[in-house]
Coordinates of C-alpha atoms (C1' of nucleotides) in Angstrom, one line a residue:
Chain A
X679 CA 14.6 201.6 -45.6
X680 CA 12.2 203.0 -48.3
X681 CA 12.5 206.2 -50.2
X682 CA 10.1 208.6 -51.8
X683 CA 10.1 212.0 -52.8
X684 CA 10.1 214.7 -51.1
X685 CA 7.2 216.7 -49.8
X686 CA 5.5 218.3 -52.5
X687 CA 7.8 217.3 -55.2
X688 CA 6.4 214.6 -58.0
X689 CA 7.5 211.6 -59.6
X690 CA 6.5 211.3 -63.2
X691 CA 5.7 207.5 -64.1
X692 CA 5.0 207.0 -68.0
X693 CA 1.5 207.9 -67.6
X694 CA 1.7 211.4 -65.8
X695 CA 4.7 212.0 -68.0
X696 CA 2.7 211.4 -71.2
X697 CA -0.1 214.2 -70.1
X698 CA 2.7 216.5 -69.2
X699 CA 4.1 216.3 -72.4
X700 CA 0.2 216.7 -73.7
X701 CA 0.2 220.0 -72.0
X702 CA 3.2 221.2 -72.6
X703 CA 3.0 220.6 -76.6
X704 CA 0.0 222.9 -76.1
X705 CA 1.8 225.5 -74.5
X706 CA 4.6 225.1 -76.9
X707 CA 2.2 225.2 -79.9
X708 CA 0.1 228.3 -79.0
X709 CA 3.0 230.2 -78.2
X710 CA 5.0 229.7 -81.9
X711 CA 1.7 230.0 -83.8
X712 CA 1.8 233.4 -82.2
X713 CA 5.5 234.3 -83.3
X714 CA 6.8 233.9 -79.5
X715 CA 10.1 232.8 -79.4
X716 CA 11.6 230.0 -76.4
X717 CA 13.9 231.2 -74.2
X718 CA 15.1 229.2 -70.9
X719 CA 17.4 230.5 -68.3
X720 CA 19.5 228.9 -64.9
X721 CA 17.3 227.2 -62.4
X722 CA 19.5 228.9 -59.6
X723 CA 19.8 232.0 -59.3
X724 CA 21.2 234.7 -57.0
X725 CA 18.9 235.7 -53.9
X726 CA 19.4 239.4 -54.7
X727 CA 17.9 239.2 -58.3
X728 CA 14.8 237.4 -56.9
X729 CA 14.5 240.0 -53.8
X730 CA 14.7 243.0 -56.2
X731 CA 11.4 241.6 -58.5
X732 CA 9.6 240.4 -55.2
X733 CA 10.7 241.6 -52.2
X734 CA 12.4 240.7 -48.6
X735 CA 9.6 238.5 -48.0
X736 CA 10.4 236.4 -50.4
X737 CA 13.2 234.4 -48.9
X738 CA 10.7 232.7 -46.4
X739 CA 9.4 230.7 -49.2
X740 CA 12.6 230.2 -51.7
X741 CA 14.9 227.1 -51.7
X742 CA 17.6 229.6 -50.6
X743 CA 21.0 228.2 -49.3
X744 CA 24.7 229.9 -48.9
X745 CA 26.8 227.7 -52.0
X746 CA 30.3 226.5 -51.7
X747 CA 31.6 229.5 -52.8
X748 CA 29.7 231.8 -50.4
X749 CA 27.2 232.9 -52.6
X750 CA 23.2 233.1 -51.4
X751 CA 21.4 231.9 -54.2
X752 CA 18.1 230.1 -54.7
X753 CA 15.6 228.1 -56.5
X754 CA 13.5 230.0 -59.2
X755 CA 9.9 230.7 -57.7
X756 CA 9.6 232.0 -61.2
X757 CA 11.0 232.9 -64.3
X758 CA 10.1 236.5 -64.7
X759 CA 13.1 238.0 -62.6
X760 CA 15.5 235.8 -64.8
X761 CA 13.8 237.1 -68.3
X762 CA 14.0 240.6 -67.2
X763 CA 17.3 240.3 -66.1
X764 CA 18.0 238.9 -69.7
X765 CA 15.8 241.3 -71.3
X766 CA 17.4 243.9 -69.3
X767 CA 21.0 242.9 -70.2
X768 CA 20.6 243.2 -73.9
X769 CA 17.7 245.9 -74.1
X770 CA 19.2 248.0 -76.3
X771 CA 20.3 244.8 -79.2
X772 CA 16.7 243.5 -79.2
X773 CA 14.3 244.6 -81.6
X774 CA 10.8 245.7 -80.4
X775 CA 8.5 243.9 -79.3
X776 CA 10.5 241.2 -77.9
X777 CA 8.0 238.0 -77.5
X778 CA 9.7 235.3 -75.4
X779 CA 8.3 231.8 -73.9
X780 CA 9.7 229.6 -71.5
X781 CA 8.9 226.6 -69.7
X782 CA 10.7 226.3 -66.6
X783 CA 10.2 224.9 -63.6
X784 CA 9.2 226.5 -60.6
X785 CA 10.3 225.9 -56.6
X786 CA 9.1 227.3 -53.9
X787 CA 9.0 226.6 -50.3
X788 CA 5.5 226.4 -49.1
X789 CA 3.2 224.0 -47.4
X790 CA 1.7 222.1 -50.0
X791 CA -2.2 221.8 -51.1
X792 CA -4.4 221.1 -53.8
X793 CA -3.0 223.0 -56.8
X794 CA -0.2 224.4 -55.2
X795 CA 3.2 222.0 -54.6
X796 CA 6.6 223.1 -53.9
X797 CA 7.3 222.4 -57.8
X798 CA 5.6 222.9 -60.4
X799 CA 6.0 223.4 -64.7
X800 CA 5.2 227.1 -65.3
X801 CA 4.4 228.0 -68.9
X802 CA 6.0 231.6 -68.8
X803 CA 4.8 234.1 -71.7
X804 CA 6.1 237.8 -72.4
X805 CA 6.3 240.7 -74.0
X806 CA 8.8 243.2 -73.6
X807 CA 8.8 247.0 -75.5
X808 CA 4.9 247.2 -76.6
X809 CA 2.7 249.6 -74.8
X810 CA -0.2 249.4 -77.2
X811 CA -3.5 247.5 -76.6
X812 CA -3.1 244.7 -79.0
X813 CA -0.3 243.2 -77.1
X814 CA -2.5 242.8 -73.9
X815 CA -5.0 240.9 -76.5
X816 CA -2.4 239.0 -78.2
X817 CA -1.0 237.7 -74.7
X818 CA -4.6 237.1 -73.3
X819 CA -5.3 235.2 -76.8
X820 CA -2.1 232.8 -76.3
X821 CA -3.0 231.7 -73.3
X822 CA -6.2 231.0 -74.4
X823 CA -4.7 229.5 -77.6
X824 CA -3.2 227.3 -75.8
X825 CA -6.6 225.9 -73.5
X826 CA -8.3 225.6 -76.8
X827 CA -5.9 223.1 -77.5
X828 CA -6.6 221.5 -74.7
X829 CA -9.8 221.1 -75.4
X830 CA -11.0 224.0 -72.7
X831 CA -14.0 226.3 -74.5
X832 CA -16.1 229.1 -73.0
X833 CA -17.8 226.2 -71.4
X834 CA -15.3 225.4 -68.9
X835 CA -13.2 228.1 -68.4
X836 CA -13.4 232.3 -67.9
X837 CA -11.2 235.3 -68.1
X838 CA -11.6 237.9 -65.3
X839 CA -10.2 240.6 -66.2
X840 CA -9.5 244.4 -64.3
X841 CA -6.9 247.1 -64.4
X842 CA -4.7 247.5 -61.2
X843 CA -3.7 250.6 -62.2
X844 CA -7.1 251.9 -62.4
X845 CA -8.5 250.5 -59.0
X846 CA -5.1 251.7 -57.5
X847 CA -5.6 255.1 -58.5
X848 CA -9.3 254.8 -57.3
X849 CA -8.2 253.7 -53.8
X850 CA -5.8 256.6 -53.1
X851 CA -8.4 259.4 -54.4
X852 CA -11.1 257.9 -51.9
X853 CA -8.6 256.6 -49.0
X854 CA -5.2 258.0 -49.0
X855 CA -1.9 257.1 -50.6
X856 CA -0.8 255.1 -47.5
X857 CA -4.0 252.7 -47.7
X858 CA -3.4 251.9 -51.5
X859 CA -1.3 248.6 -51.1
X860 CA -3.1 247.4 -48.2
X861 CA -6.4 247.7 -49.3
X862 CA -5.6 246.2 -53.1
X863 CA -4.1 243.4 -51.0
X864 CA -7.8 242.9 -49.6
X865 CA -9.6 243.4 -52.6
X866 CA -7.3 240.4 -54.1
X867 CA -8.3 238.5 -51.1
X868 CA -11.7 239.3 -51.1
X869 CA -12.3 241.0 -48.0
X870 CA -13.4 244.4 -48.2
X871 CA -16.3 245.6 -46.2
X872 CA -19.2 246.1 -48.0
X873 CA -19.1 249.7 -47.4
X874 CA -15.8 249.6 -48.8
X875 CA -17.1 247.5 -51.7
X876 CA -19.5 249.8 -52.6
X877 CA -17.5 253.0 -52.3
X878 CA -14.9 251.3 -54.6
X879 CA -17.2 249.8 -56.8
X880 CA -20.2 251.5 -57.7
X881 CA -20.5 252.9 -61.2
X882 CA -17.5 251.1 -62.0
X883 CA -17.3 249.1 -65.1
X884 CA -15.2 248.2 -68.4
X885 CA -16.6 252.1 -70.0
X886 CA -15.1 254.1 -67.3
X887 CA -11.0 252.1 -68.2
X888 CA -10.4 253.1 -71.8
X889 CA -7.9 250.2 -71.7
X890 CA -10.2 247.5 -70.6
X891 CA -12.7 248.9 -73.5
X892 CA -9.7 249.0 -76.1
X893 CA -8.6 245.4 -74.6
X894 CA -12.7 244.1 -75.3
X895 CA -12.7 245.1 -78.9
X896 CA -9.1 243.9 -80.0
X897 CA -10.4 240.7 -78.4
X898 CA -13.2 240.5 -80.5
X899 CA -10.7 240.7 -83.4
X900 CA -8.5 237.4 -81.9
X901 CA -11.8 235.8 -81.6
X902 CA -12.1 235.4 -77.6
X903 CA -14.0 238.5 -76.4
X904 CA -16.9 235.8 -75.0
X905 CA -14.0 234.2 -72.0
X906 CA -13.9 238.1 -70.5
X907 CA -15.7 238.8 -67.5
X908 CA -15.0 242.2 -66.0
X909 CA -13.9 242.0 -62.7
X910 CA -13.2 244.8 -60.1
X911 CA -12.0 242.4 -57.7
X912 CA -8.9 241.0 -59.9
X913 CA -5.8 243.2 -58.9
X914 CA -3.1 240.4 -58.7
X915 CA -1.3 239.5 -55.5
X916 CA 2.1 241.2 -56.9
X917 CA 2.4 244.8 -56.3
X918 CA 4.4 245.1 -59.4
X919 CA 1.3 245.1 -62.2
X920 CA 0.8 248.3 -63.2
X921 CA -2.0 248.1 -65.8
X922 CA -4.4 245.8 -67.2
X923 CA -4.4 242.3 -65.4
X924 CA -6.8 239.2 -65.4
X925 CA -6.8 235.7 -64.1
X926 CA -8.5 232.6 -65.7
X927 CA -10.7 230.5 -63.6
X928 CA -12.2 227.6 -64.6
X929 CA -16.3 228.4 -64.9
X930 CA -17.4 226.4 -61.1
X931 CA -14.6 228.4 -59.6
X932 CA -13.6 224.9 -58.0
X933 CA -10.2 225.3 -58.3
X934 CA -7.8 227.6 -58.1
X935 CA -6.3 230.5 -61.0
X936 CA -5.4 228.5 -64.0
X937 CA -3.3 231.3 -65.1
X938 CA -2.8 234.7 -64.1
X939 CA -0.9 238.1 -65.9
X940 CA -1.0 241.5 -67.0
X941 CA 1.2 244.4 -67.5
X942 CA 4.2 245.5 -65.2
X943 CA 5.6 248.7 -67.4
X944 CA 8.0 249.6 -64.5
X945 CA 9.7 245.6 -63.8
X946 CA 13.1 246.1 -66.4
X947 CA 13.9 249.2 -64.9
X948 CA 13.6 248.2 -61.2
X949 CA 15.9 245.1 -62.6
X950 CA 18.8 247.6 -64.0
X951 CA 17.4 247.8 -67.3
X952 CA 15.8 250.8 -69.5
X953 CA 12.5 252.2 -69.1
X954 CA 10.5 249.5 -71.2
X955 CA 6.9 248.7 -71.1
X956 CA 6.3 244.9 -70.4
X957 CA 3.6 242.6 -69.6
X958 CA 3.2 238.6 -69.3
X959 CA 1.7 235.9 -67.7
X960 CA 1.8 232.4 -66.5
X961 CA 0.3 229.0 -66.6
X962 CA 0.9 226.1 -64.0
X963 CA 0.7 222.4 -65.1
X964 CA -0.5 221.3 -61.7
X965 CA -3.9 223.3 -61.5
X966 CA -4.4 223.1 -65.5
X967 CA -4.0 219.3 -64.9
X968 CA -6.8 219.0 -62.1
X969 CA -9.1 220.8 -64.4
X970 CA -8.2 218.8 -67.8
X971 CA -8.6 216.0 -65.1
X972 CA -12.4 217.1 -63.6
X973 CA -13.8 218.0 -66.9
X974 CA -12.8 215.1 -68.3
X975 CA -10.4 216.2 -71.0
X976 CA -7.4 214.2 -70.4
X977 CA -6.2 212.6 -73.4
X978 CA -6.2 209.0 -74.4
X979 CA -2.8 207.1 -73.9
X980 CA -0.3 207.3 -76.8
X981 CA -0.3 204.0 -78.4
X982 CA 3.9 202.9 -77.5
X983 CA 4.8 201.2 -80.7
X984 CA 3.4 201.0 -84.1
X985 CA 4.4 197.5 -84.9
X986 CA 5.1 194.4 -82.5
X987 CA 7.5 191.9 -84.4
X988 CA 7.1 188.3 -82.4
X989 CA 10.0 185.7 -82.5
X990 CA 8.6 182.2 -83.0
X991 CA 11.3 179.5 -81.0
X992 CA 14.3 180.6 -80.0
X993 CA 15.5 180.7 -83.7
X994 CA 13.9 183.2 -84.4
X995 CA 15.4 185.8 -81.9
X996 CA 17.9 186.8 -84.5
X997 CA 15.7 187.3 -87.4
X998 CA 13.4 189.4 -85.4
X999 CA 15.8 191.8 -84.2
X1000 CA 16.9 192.4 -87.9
X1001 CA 13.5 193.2 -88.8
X1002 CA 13.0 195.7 -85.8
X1003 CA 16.0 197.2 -87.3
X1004 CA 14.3 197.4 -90.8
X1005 CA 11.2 198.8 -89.7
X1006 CA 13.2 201.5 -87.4
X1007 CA 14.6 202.6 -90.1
X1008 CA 11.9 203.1 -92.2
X1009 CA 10.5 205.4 -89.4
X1010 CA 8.2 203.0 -87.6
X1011 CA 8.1 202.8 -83.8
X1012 CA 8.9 199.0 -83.5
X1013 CA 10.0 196.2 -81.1
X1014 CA 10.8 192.4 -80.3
X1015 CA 10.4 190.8 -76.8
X1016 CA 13.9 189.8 -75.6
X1017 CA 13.0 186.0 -75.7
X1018 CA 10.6 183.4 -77.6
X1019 CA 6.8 184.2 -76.5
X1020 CA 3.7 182.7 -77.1
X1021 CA 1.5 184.1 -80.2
X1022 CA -1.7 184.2 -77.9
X1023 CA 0.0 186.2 -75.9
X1024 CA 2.1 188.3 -77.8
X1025 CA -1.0 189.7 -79.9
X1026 CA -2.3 190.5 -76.0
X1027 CA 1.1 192.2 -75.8
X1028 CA 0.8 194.1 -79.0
X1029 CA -3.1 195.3 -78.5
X1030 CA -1.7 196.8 -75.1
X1031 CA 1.3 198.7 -76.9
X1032 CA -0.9 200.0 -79.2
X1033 CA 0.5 198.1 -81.6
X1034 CA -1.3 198.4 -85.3
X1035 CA 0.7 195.4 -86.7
X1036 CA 2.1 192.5 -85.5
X1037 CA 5.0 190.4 -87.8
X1038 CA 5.6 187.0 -87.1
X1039 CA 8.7 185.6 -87.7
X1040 CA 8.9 182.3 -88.2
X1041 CA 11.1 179.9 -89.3
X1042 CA 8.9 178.4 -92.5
X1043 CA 8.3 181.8 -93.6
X1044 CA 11.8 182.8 -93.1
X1045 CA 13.9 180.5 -94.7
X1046 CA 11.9 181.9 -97.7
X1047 CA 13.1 185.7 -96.6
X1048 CA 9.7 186.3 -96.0
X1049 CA 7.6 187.2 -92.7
X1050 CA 3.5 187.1 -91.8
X1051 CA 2.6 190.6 -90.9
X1052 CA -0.9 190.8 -90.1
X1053 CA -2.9 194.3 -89.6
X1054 CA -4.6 194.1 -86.0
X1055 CA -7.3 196.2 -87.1
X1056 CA -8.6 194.6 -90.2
X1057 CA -7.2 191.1 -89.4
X1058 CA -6.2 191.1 -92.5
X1059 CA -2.9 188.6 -92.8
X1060 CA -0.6 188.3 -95.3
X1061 CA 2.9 186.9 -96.1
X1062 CA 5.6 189.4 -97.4
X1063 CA 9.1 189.8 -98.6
X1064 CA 11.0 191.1 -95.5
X1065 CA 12.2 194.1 -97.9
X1066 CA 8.9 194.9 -98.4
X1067 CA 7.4 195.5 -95.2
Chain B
rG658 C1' 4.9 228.1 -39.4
rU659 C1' -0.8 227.2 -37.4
rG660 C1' -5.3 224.1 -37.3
rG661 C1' -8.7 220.0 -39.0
rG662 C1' -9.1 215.2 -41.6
rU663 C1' -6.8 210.6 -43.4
rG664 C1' -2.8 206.5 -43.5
rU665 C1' -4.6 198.4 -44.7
rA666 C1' -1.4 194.9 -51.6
rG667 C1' 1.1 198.8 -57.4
rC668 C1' -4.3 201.3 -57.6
rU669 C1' -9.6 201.7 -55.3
rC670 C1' -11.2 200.0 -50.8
rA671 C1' -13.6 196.2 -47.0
rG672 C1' -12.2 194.5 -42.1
rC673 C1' -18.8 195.5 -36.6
rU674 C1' -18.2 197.7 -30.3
rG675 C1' -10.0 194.5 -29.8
rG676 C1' -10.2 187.8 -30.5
rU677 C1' -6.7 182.3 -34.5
rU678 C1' -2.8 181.9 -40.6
rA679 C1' -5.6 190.2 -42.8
rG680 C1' -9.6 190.1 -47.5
rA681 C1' -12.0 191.8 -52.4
rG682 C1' -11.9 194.2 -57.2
rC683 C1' -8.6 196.1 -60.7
rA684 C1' -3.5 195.6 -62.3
rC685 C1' 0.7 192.1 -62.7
rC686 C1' 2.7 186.8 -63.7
rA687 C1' 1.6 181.7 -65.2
rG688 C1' -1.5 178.0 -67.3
rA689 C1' -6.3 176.2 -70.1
rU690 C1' -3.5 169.9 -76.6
rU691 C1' 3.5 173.8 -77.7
rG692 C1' 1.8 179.5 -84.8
rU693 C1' -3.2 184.1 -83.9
rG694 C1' -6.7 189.0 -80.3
rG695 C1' -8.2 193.6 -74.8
rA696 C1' -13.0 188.1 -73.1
rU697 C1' -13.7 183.8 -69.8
rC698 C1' -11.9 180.1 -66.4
rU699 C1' -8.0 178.3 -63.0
rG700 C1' -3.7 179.2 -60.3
rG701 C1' 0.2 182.4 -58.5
rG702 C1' 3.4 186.4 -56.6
rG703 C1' 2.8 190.7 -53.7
rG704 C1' 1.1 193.6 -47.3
rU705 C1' 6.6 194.6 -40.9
rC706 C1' -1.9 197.0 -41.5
rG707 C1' 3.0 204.5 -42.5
rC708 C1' 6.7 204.3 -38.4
rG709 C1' 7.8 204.1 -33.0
rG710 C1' 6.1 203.5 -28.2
rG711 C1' 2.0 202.4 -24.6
rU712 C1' -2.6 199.7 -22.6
rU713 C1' -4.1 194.5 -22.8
rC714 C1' -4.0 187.5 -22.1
rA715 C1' -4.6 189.4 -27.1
rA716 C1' -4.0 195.6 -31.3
rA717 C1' -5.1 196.8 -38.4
rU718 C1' -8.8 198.0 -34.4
rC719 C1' -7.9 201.7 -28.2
rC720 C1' -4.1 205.8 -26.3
rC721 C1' 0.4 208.9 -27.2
rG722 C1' 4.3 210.5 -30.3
rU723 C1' 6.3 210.9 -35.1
rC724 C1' 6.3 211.0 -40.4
rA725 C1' 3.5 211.3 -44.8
rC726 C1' -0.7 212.6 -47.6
rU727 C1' -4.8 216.0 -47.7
rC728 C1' -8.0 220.5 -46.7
rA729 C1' -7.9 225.3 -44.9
rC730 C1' -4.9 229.6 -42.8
rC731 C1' -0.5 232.4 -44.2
rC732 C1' 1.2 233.6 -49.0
rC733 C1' 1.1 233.4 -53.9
rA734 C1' 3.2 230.5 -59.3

RNA sequence: GUGGGUGUAGCUCAGCUGGUUAGAGCACCAGAUUGUGGAUCUGGGGGUCGCGGGUUCAAAUCCCGUCACUCACCCCA
């Protein structure tokens, strides 16, 4: 009998763990150098919270199940129904604008394919009680923040960027109220008619939404007015964005939406909360990793330890430990092997660790209190006092 | 849930139209006069050929089923 995991879900060895934790110190760094504070809520939650935010259909793709206690709850497809239930909770306490991060991860029940599992590590980024432009810049500029980091320029990636609201409004003047959520649903899919298209379209650009003109100059401020790219055809899946929304794409449009957000002014008050203006976005590890992954910004490996200390006999095995102990408590990373090894082979060992020094302990030097520490870059060796090292 | 493609060692793959004990590279382990460098050389471990059934004297190879992966649809994070 052999095991693995389960459809769509990943194991993370060492080295996929490492380049999560690469992405995620992005995410986490982008969002406090922008004064956003981390928040976290339950990975379950009840099936009527996540069908108000989204919607009976929904539950077709949710980990939903009846608990012991007779309760239908779910897996979190995503964070925003828990936030704005928090937000909600505590509107009145929490002074304006509330800027909140999370991290969570995500389930949902779905066939899986590339960029898309039935798991995934959402970077989760809102703000809760502004209305006014520079909060739909300052959100759009963390998320770019955070690429940056990541070593993503103008080169690689793009911002497309429309106003729901706007396009909305333009589809019920030219076809009717009733045709407004049917046929945003095909714009986000791409498959209007032309004739549609150009009815829609024509004469339509970033002057004729004061927002998306207000939302281009305060982005010129934050420094990343040259990712935009105005376009009509962005309206977001969810019928809940109200306002300004956009999607990043990397620049060969090979893959799918690195991220996707906008505004959603109505969301608290549909959740049982105030009326309070809100907009956010989110970021998913597995499509952000494909592209760090085709443009060839993945990260080196993290060297393991800084020092290897090697045990020469049997005799030695004591000694070394105390000088691990020594070194770990002057803040180095540091380790022994577990029994006597070779010095051919332990400098193999310690130039795969990463390893910038390697100590030898060995019995001559020892019964002196001293040890050979040798610096694998410059090959420099010396013999030290083993309360000097 | 629907359709297409693919399943051979930890990884990347070879294995012609069926034919003896299934291979390579990388990785891993061990040696190359027992205290010094990612090399080289030698050797080694590791595979029920995804799983189950069928056809056949004979199946990794052909057929069916199933599971998994993958791409697309649906839908969206």
């Amino acid at each position: 009998m052999s095991f693995q995991a389960l459809p769509g879900f990943r194991d993370f060895y060492p080295e996929e763990m490492a380049l999560r934790r690469h992405v995620e110190a992005a995410w986490h760094a982008a969002a406090k150098a922008a004064g956003f504070e981390e928040v976290e809520g339950p990975p379950l939650e009840s099936l009527e919270l996540l069908k108000a935010k989204s919607g009976e259909a929904i539950v077709e793709e949710l980990y939903a199940f009846t608990d012991k206690g007779g309760r239908e709850v779910a897996l979190r497809a995503e964070l925003t129904p828990t936030v704005g239930r928090m937000i909600a909770a505590r509107a009145a306490a929490l002074r304006k604008p509330v800027k909140w991060y999370a991290t969570p991860q995500l389930f949902r029940y779905q066939r899986q394919q590339r960029g898309r599992l039935r798991e995934h590590i959402q970077w989760n980024v809102d703000i809760f009680g502004a209305s006014e432009i520079g909060s739909d810049a300052e959100l759009l500029a963390v998320a770019l923040d955070a690429l940056r980091r990541l070593g993503l320029t103008e080169k690689e990636v793009k911002v497309r960027v429309s106003h729901r609201g706007v396009m909305a409004e333009r589809v019920r003047t030219r076809f009717g109220a009733d045709a407004v959520e049917s046929t945003l649903r095909l714009i986000d899919k791409g498959e209007l008619t032309p004739a549609q298209a150009a009815e829609l379209l024509v004469a339509f650009d970033v002057a004729a939404i004061p927002e998306l003109d207000g939302l281009y100059a305060a982005c010129e401020d934050l420094g990343v007015e040259g990712f935009l790219e105005f376009d009509p055809r962005i309206v977001r899946g969810l019928a809940y964005y109200t306002g300004l929304v956009w999607e990043i794409f990397d620049r060969g449009e090979k893959l799918r939406a690195v991220a996707g957000g906008g505004r959603y002014d109505m969301l608290i008050e549909r959740l049982g909360g105030p009326q309070m203006p809100a907009l956010g976005f989110g970021m998913g590890d597995v499509v952000l990793t494909e592209l760090l992954r085709d443009t060839g910004k993945l990260p080196p490996g993290p060297p393991k330890i800084d020092v290897l200390v090697v045990p020469i006999g049997e005799e030695m095995l004591a000694p070394a430990r105390q000088v691990v102990r020594r070194l770990r408590l002057a803040g180095e990373r540091a380790e022994a092997p577990y029994s006597p090894m070779k010095v051919g082979k332990a400098f193999q060992l310690a130039e795969s660790s990463g390893a910038r020094r390697v100590v030898l302990v060995g019995p001559d030097e020892w019964r002196l209190g001293k040890v050979k520490v040798k610096d694998l870059r410059s090959r420099e060796e010396s013999v030290r006092e083993v309360d000097k090292l």
